[in-house]
């Protein structure tokens, strides 16, 4: 466990983050760029920024640089892109920077006109800067803007649903064509769904010539018709492809596993999800709108995420700032567990000084044990690594339930605690009240196409009638295997008998444990849709159905 340094800072301002990146004041959200200059070696990180206050609005691009991913420098004029043209008066939203085919950095971003009309624009460092100091602290908007607009997308739903560019990549079907993806909400043959869409260009400078190509991936959860902040990447040459997305109802970032393969019905490559591994969220805490980034010098992919303050607007205004960029993490694929894992980049070791405390065998009781007192050796910032060994494995077992708040176990570290322990912040592991059940009011259904390597399934059964619903999946053996995805602990995928149809208004998720009665007014049931995804794939049209449940339904009210 790595804790951020939080205490009285050198300038006397209390409890401000030192190692997490943020401006000295005002609002920040999504990380943008990022870019490692192969000429100077500098790392350039941009981020969404309100130059006029600590709440969301008037979004521009803030800019910081580093040579080691640890110590960051703010330019004298840190705003690299202002929202100052007719096409981005509403805001210069999230974007990407990478080299074009001539090794020149190009920035593409979502330019938003008043009334939240979202389009895509280009900005470039001036030639004088590229041939001079290469500060990249001012980006000049292209005279060709707007380069991609909503009227180029068939079936788009509303003008505020087209944003957040990925990196460019070379079309495997045509080496002279470059592809770039965005998210869009589209009315397709199966309804109103979130699409990751692809535009193409044969301009090696990335400045013009864009055309809508196809949908790379379609997301069919009933309660979430819009993605944010996609990334499409691989972690090694010729290896597996991954899709990173942010979902608004759960307010989390996920990895989608699958394959990038040629469609049998067109000359386009599409992403086919592997439902056995997807979705896997990246972090349990406030980690959102993340941006992955390939460093061509260190030959590694890393990920930055935004951490939002969970404070009231009144508290944020009083503080004068809101939001930080999380500590940079490496992304490594574990071939045994077949999952992507992240951890802080090794450069953070350079922040360590001498070890102040090395306590082992400390018994954890209800009475806290002091470990480090403030200003020890005049050290103001501490990294804490805590490992706990539990004598009773049942206490934190995935099958253990706790009905009362007072009975829930918790183990961790208190930081910023005063002598009387009436003020403190905890970093801890705490079991949820009520056990592994998902919320009964946020069930969703999803269908997946079968990839080439997946076993063929029998034809799906007809959808339940309007007066009943069931959330089970047919399996080759004829039994049913409920698959429940939750932001809490997942229900084990064990064989079960076919569940009875539930009357509308009751719980619509099937799980291994008894379902609690819903506390809120029942919602109408949504039957599982057995139809295949509307975009072409390289597999058969057979589909399987899974159920997903989210605990949280928070949305980014400031991001329509």
XYZ file of C-alpha atoms in Angstrom:
560
model
C 0.000 0.000 0.000
C 1.468 3.343 -1.000
C 0.128 6.422 0.741
C 0.448 9.905 -0.690
C 2.426 12.368 1.369
C -0.039 14.547 3.228
C 0.975 16.833 6.083
C 1.967 20.481 6.580
C 3.773 21.442 3.376
C 6.907 23.575 3.109
C 4.865 26.628 2.176
C 2.708 26.234 5.279
C -0.400 25.082 3.403
C -1.755 22.039 5.277
C -2.603 18.666 3.809
C -1.919 19.311 0.138
C -0.702 16.472 -2.103
C 2.941 16.807 -3.084
C 3.594 13.813 -5.353
C 0.231 13.826 -7.122
C 0.165 16.288 -10.001
C -2.109 19.323 -9.912
C -2.000 23.098 -10.475
C -1.591 25.352 -7.423
C -5.292 26.251 -7.639
C -8.527 25.648 -9.575
C -10.168 22.562 -11.043
C -8.528 19.695 -12.982
C -9.926 16.457 -14.368
C -8.966 14.062 -17.202
C -5.240 13.585 -17.994
C -4.520 14.439 -21.652
C -1.640 13.853 -24.049
C 0.609 12.451 -22.633
C 3.745 12.684 -24.779
C 7.416 11.690 -24.385
C 9.568 13.816 -26.684
C 12.169 11.510 -28.292
C 14.370 14.548 -29.050
C 14.574 16.183 -25.593
C 13.538 13.177 -23.497
C 11.021 15.308 -21.594
C 7.628 13.980 -20.540
C 4.713 16.304 -21.313
C 1.464 15.807 -19.405
C -1.612 17.886 -20.171
C -4.895 17.843 -18.267
C -8.397 19.311 -18.300
C -8.300 22.591 -16.382
C -10.603 25.443 -15.412
C -8.437 28.592 -15.380
C -11.247 30.570 -13.737
C -12.138 28.602 -10.617
C -12.174 25.373 -8.567
C -15.381 23.935 -10.094
C -15.786 22.359 -13.523
C -16.205 24.767 -16.464
C -14.330 26.846 -19.097
C -12.166 23.808 -19.834
C -8.663 24.456 -21.215
C -5.465 22.333 -21.264
C -2.960 22.682 -18.403
C 0.642 21.589 -19.048
C 3.460 20.229 -16.853
C 6.782 18.577 -17.751
C 9.181 16.115 -16.152
C 12.445 14.365 -16.914
C 11.983 11.492 -14.454
C 8.198 11.044 -13.902
C 8.675 12.175 -10.290
C 9.638 15.857 -10.203
C 7.318 18.066 -12.258
C 7.785 21.597 -13.566
C 5.079 24.098 -14.467
C 5.913 26.348 -17.450
C 5.759 30.092 -16.964
C 2.524 30.055 -19.002
C 1.042 26.647 -18.127
C -2.137 26.829 -20.252
C -1.260 25.238 -23.599
C -4.732 25.337 -25.197
C -7.453 27.884 -24.456
C -11.148 27.558 -25.271
C -11.113 30.636 -27.499
C -12.519 29.701 -30.933
C -16.102 29.419 -32.134
C -15.779 25.632 -32.308
C -14.431 25.156 -28.745
C -16.041 28.008 -26.787
C -17.795 25.422 -24.599
C -14.465 23.753 -23.815
C -11.316 22.113 -25.169
C -12.128 18.611 -23.959
C -9.941 15.513 -23.701
C -7.434 14.516 -26.348
C -4.235 12.775 -27.401
C -0.772 13.797 -28.577
C 1.570 11.561 -30.562
C 3.967 11.732 -33.505
C 2.683 11.671 -37.055
C 4.418 9.793 -39.862
C 7.051 12.561 -40.045
C 7.887 12.348 -36.306
C 6.097 15.630 -35.556
C 3.851 15.811 -32.458
C 0.168 16.335 -33.286
C -2.615 16.941 -30.789
C -6.230 15.933 -31.476
C -8.923 17.000 -29.014
C -12.689 17.202 -28.645
C -13.641 20.788 -29.465
C -17.035 21.693 -28.044
C -19.244 24.426 -29.409
C -21.877 26.118 -27.186
C -24.866 23.878 -26.430
C -22.332 21.037 -26.080
C -21.914 20.203 -29.772
C -18.896 17.885 -29.756
C -16.514 17.649 -32.710
C -12.810 16.882 -33.211
C -10.042 19.407 -33.844
C -6.272 19.464 -34.379
C -3.574 21.619 -32.753
C 0.187 21.602 -33.376
C 3.307 23.063 -31.783
C 4.513 26.046 -33.831
C 7.389 25.297 -36.210
C 9.582 27.808 -34.387
C 9.188 25.786 -31.190
C 9.778 22.417 -32.888
C 13.021 23.705 -34.419
C 13.971 25.584 -31.245
C 13.596 24.700 -27.562
C 10.703 22.230 -28.098
C 8.843 23.419 -25.004
C 5.444 22.300 -26.396
C 3.845 24.753 -23.961
C 1.766 26.501 -26.643
C -0.255 24.631 -29.266
C -1.613 26.356 -32.372
C -5.026 25.301 -33.647
C -5.204 24.112 -37.233
C -6.805 26.427 -39.827
C -8.565 23.287 -41.148
C -10.621 22.814 -37.965
C -13.163 21.273 -37.570
C -11.706 18.041 -39.035
C -14.321 15.504 -37.815
C -17.947 16.355 -37.072
C -21.147 14.704 -35.901
C -22.754 14.769 -39.357
C -20.114 12.275 -40.565
C -21.386 9.563 -38.162
C -24.382 7.452 -39.256
C -27.040 7.157 -36.563
C -25.455 9.394 -33.923
C -27.788 10.199 -31.017
C -27.542 13.871 -29.965
C -24.578 16.144 -30.626
C -23.057 15.857 -27.128
C -22.096 12.191 -27.598
C -18.929 12.199 -29.742
C -15.647 12.643 -27.875
C -12.334 11.468 -26.386
C -9.868 10.380 -29.119
C -7.513 7.425 -28.735
C -4.014 7.230 -30.191
C -3.635 6.710 -33.942
C -2.646 3.261 -35.203
C -1.828 1.810 -38.607
C -4.620 -0.023 -40.420
C -3.568 -3.711 -40.611
C -5.528 -3.998 -43.876
C -3.810 -0.985 -45.483
C -0.353 0.230 -44.339
C -0.962 3.634 -45.970
C -4.031 4.310 -43.806
C -4.105 5.509 -40.195
C -6.988 4.887 -37.792
C -8.180 6.704 -34.683
C -11.125 5.871 -32.411
C -13.659 7.850 -30.374
C -16.779 7.117 -28.351
C -20.223 7.918 -29.712
C -23.800 7.106 -28.817
C -25.435 5.562 -31.876
C -28.894 4.323 -32.790
C -28.165 0.993 -34.474
C -30.224 -2.041 -35.504
C -30.314 -3.258 -31.891
C -31.248 0.029 -30.227
C -29.468 2.958 -28.608
C -25.927 1.840 -27.694
C -22.415 3.067 -26.885
C -20.005 2.561 -29.792
C -16.258 2.888 -30.084
C -16.084 4.245 -33.632
C -13.165 4.497 -36.044
C -12.185 7.290 -38.427
C -9.469 6.827 -41.056
C -7.074 9.073 -42.946
C -4.355 8.544 -45.533
C -2.735 11.888 -44.709
C 0.654 11.029 -43.111
C 0.647 14.388 -41.281
C -2.661 13.504 -39.504
C -4.012 16.960 -40.374
C -6.895 16.205 -42.754
C -8.709 13.711 -44.970
C -10.683 11.942 -42.231
C -13.633 9.698 -43.056
C -15.925 7.634 -40.856
C -14.888 3.986 -41.176
C -16.829 1.615 -38.884
C -17.634 0.623 -35.301
C -14.717 -1.057 -33.577
C -16.770 -2.237 -30.578
C -20.359 -1.940 -29.365
C -21.354 -1.845 -25.704
C -24.903 -2.963 -24.957
C -25.550 -2.497 -21.257
C -29.089 -1.229 -20.823
C -28.257 1.431 -18.226
C -25.191 2.954 -19.871
C -25.498 4.178 -23.445
C -22.307 6.232 -23.446
C -18.640 5.546 -22.774
C -15.860 7.987 -22.051
C -12.077 8.079 -22.484
C -11.339 4.952 -24.567
C -7.851 3.613 -25.266
C -7.061 0.814 -27.726
C -3.613 -0.737 -27.391
C -1.376 -3.789 -27.128
C 1.392 -4.419 -24.599
C 3.828 -6.228 -26.891
C 4.502 -6.651 -30.586
C 1.943 -8.923 -32.204
C 0.270 -9.542 -28.867
C -3.263 -9.332 -27.596
C -5.231 -6.093 -27.961
C -7.016 -4.375 -25.089
C -9.703 -1.731 -24.840
C -9.748 0.645 -21.857
C -13.016 2.487 -21.214
C -14.602 4.683 -18.557
C -18.273 4.084 -17.733
C -20.340 6.902 -16.299
C -22.883 5.069 -14.055
C -20.187 3.115 -12.196
C -17.671 6.002 -12.371
C -14.881 3.473 -12.901
C -12.307 2.559 -15.530
C -12.281 -0.936 -17.015
C -10.147 -3.160 -19.211
C -12.020 -5.061 -21.921
C -10.195 -8.188 -23.138
C -10.615 -9.607 -26.605
C -9.134 -9.960 -30.075
C -8.595 -7.589 -32.994
C -9.555 -9.559 -36.068
C -10.689 -9.193 -39.650
C -14.412 -9.311 -40.259
C -15.744 -12.016 -42.553
C -18.240 -9.603 -44.117
C -15.997 -6.597 -44.830
C -12.368 -5.553 -45.091
C -12.469 -3.914 -41.638
C -10.820 -5.091 -38.448
C -13.073 -5.207 -35.371
C -12.573 -5.853 -31.663
C -14.339 -8.988 -30.394
C -14.718 -9.129 -26.626
C -13.782 -12.165 -24.541
C -16.688 -12.264 -22.031
C -14.872 -14.735 -19.772
C -12.428 -11.991 -18.703
C -14.249 -8.701 -19.276
C -14.875 -6.277 -17.683
C -12.067 -5.889 -15.132
C -11.914 -2.573 -13.335
C -8.509 -1.006 -12.812
C -8.872 0.410 -9.311
C -11.290 0.112 -6.409
C -10.912 3.749 -5.419
C -11.587 7.103 -7.130
C -9.667 6.474 -10.358
C -11.426 7.738 -13.477
C -11.001 9.034 -17.043
C -7.601 7.335 -17.225
C -5.212 7.754 -20.145
C -2.710 5.096 -21.181
C 0.557 6.222 -22.681
C 3.395 4.517 -24.565
C 6.915 5.738 -23.779
C 9.108 5.106 -26.874
C 12.323 5.657 -24.902
C 11.584 3.238 -22.034
C 9.486 0.960 -24.274
C 6.633 0.612 -21.791
C 2.970 1.524 -21.469
C 1.768 3.337 -18.382
C -1.531 4.771 -17.183
C -2.566 8.004 -15.483
C -5.944 8.423 -13.800
C -7.842 11.364 -12.376
C -8.839 11.395 -8.700
C -11.820 13.609 -7.953
C -12.404 15.256 -4.599
C -15.496 13.797 -2.977
C -16.371 17.089 -1.329
C -19.292 19.464 -1.582
C -19.020 22.453 -3.913
C -18.896 24.707 -0.867
C -15.873 22.830 0.513
C -14.130 22.858 -2.872
C -14.643 26.605 -3.245
C -13.242 27.129 0.251
C -10.159 25.038 -0.615
C -9.659 26.822 -3.936
C -8.707 23.669 -5.863
C -10.094 20.266 -6.814
C -8.693 17.074 -8.336
C -5.270 15.493 -8.849
C -3.624 13.177 -11.347
C -2.986 9.830 -9.712
C 0.531 8.440 -9.426
C 1.688 7.004 -12.748
C 1.474 3.196 -13.000
C 3.055 0.615 -15.256
C 0.799 -1.797 -17.152
C 1.969 -5.421 -17.308
C 0.103 -8.425 -18.670
C 0.130 -11.470 -16.373
C 0.066 -14.427 -18.777
C -0.803 -16.868 -15.968
C -3.851 -15.014 -14.666
C -4.494 -13.522 -18.131
C -5.084 -10.068 -16.683
C -3.439 -6.650 -16.848
C -1.871 -5.555 -13.573
C -0.716 -2.075 -12.589
C 1.677 -0.742 -9.980
C 3.484 2.576 -9.355
C 6.324 3.194 -11.798
C 9.772 2.245 -10.412
C 10.870 5.894 -10.598
C 8.888 6.541 -7.404
C 11.632 4.707 -5.502
C 13.702 7.847 -5.955
C 11.410 9.574 -3.456
C 12.569 7.294 -0.661
C 15.128 8.344 1.912
C 16.254 6.233 4.863
C 13.828 3.799 6.467
C 12.497 5.378 9.656
C 10.499 2.461 11.018
C 10.575 -1.277 10.353
C 8.102 -2.915 12.711
C 7.225 -6.585 12.337
C 4.974 -8.873 14.313
C 2.782 -6.063 15.648
C -0.532 -7.443 16.887
C -3.536 -5.709 15.352
C -6.125 -4.931 18.011
C -9.008 -2.524 18.444
C -6.526 -0.106 20.060
C -4.291 1.580 17.411
C -0.522 1.086 17.732
C 1.566 4.265 17.086
C 4.139 3.742 14.303
C 5.407 7.140 13.123
C 5.005 10.449 14.921
C 4.925 13.778 13.105
C 8.164 15.517 12.113
C 10.279 12.427 12.840
C 13.829 13.358 11.762
C 12.246 16.504 10.285
C 10.685 14.319 7.583
C 7.380 15.799 6.489
C 6.333 13.195 3.914
C 6.085 9.479 4.533
C 5.564 6.409 2.391
C 3.830 3.642 4.325
C 3.961 -0.002 3.266
C 1.771 -2.206 5.458
C 1.314 -5.973 5.147
C -1.238 -7.786 7.281
C -1.338 -11.501 8.100
C -4.734 -12.728 9.257
C -4.879 -15.561 11.760
C -8.555 -16.077 10.935
C -9.070 -16.317 7.180
C -12.848 -16.494 7.575
C -13.052 -12.875 8.761
C -12.331 -11.486 5.294
C -13.604 -14.435 3.279
C -15.545 -13.707 0.093
C -18.453 -15.771 1.438
C -18.665 -14.139 4.880
C -21.550 -11.734 5.404
C -22.119 -9.053 8.038
C -25.615 -7.738 8.653
C -24.795 -4.902 11.072
C -22.484 -1.941 10.602
C -20.921 -2.467 14.052
C -19.947 -6.053 13.176
C -18.037 -5.207 9.976
C -14.264 -5.854 10.368
C -11.695 -3.317 9.211
C -7.891 -3.430 9.159
C -5.569 -0.672 7.992
C -3.564 2.422 8.870
C -4.613 5.742 10.392
C -2.782 8.731 8.921
C -2.969 12.414 9.834
C -4.196 11.361 13.278
C -4.032 13.656 16.292
C -3.114 12.528 19.802
C -6.719 12.010 20.920
C -7.641 10.081 17.734
C -10.717 12.225 17.266
C -9.335 13.407 13.894
C -7.787 10.989 11.419
C -7.890 9.568 7.892
C -7.958 5.810 7.387
C -6.427 3.768 4.572
C -7.954 0.377 5.179
C -9.622 -2.798 3.990
C -13.222 -2.933 5.139
C -15.798 -5.605 4.431
C -19.123 -4.452 2.934
C -22.301 -4.653 4.952
C -24.689 -7.323 3.698
C -22.192 -9.604 1.962
C -21.520 -10.193 -1.732
C -24.975 -9.346 -3.077
C -25.202 -6.673 -5.769
C -27.672 -3.820 -5.641
C -31.071 -5.075 -6.880
C -31.940 -1.842 -8.659
C -29.016 -1.554 -11.081
C -29.057 -4.810 -13.060
C -28.011 -4.768 -16.690
C -27.902 -7.326 -19.474
C -25.281 -7.693 -22.169
C -24.782 -9.873 -25.247
C -21.436 -10.973 -26.654
C -20.482 -12.379 -30.066
C -18.530 -15.622 -30.020
C -14.881 -15.248 -31.049
C -13.058 -17.774 -33.199
C -11.691 -19.661 -30.206
C -14.968 -19.756 -28.266
C -17.046 -22.951 -28.262
C -20.277 -22.713 -30.179
C -23.413 -22.408 -28.093
C -26.929 -23.608 -28.852
C -29.340 -20.991 -30.184
C -30.509 -18.644 -27.415
C -33.970 -19.089 -26.058
C -36.691 -16.587 -26.775
C -36.769 -13.465 -24.656
C -39.044 -13.626 -21.590
C -42.487 -12.152 -21.890
C -43.362 -8.673 -20.726
C -44.583 -10.041 -17.397
C -41.456 -11.954 -16.406
C -37.681 -11.782 -16.626
C -34.707 -14.015 -15.949
C -31.000 -13.266 -16.117
C -29.407 -16.643 -16.796
C -27.157 -17.746 -19.641
C -27.545 -20.960 -21.661
C -24.498 -23.236 -21.581
C -23.491 -26.109 -23.876
C -24.632 -28.650 -21.293
C -28.107 -27.188 -21.116
C -27.721 -25.983 -17.531
C -27.510 -22.300 -16.683
C -24.551 -20.385 -15.315
C -25.423 -16.964 -13.941
C -22.614 -14.474 -14.437
C -22.830 -11.449 -12.175
C -20.387 -8.546 -12.471
C -20.332 -6.097 -9.607
C -18.148 -3.326 -8.281
C -18.119 -5.303 -5.036
C -17.109 -8.961 -4.781
C -18.307 -11.079 -7.734
C -20.609 -14.020 -7.290
C -18.733 -17.253 -8.161
C -19.583 -18.730 -11.546
C -20.949 -22.094 -10.396
C -23.473 -24.324 -12.192
C -27.036 -23.830 -11.095
C -30.468 -24.946 -12.088
C -32.618 -22.800 -14.311
C -34.057 -20.019 -12.150
C -37.780 -19.428 -12.202
C -39.000 -16.387 -14.071
C -39.193 -13.465 -11.684
C -42.248 -11.227 -11.789
C -41.554 -7.705 -12.987
C -40.603 -5.408 -10.156
C -38.602 -8.034 -8.264
C -34.858 -8.644 -8.426
C -33.667 -9.243 -11.985
C -30.221 -10.653 -11.201
C -29.531 -14.301 -10.483
C -26.795 -15.120 -7.980
C -25.718 -17.998 -5.784
C -26.930 -16.385 -2.562
C -30.511 -15.426 -1.632
C -31.520 -12.003 -2.883
C -32.496 -9.314 -0.402
C -35.704 -7.441 -0.916
C -35.183 -4.165 -2.769
C -35.230 -1.118 -0.571
C -36.342 1.277 -3.280
C -39.338 1.246 -5.570
C -38.999 -1.615 -8.075
C -37.915 -0.808 -11.611
C -39.415 -2.426 -14.698
C -37.636 -5.623 -15.637
C -35.432 -5.612 -18.715
C -35.333 -8.932 -20.517
C -32.046 -10.287 -21.818
C -31.612 -9.478 -25.491
C -30.276 -12.546 -27.311
C -29.441 -10.738 -30.556
C -25.811 -10.542 -31.717
C -23.886 -7.288 -31.841
C -24.807 -5.207 -34.890
C -21.272 -4.681 -36.175
C -19.649 -7.380 -38.361
C -17.343 -9.866 -36.670
C -15.126 -12.686 -37.809
C -17.162 -15.226 -35.874
C -20.609 -16.699 -36.161
C -23.656 -14.696 -35.163
C -24.296 -16.865 -32.103
C -24.308 -14.833 -28.914
C -24.221 -15.456 -25.196
C -25.848 -13.328 -22.545
C -24.439 -12.158 -19.240
C -25.739 -9.971 -16.460
C -23.906 -7.054 -14.905
C -24.760 -5.181 -11.726
C -23.230 -1.928 -10.556
C -23.327 -0.683 -6.983
C -22.966 2.933 -7.963
C -25.097 4.999 -10.305
C -23.215 8.283 -9.932
C -22.831 10.276 -13.124
C -20.564 13.107 -14.102
C -23.190 15.815 -14.026
C -20.645 18.334 -15.238
C -19.875 16.267 -18.359
C -23.068 15.876 -20.339
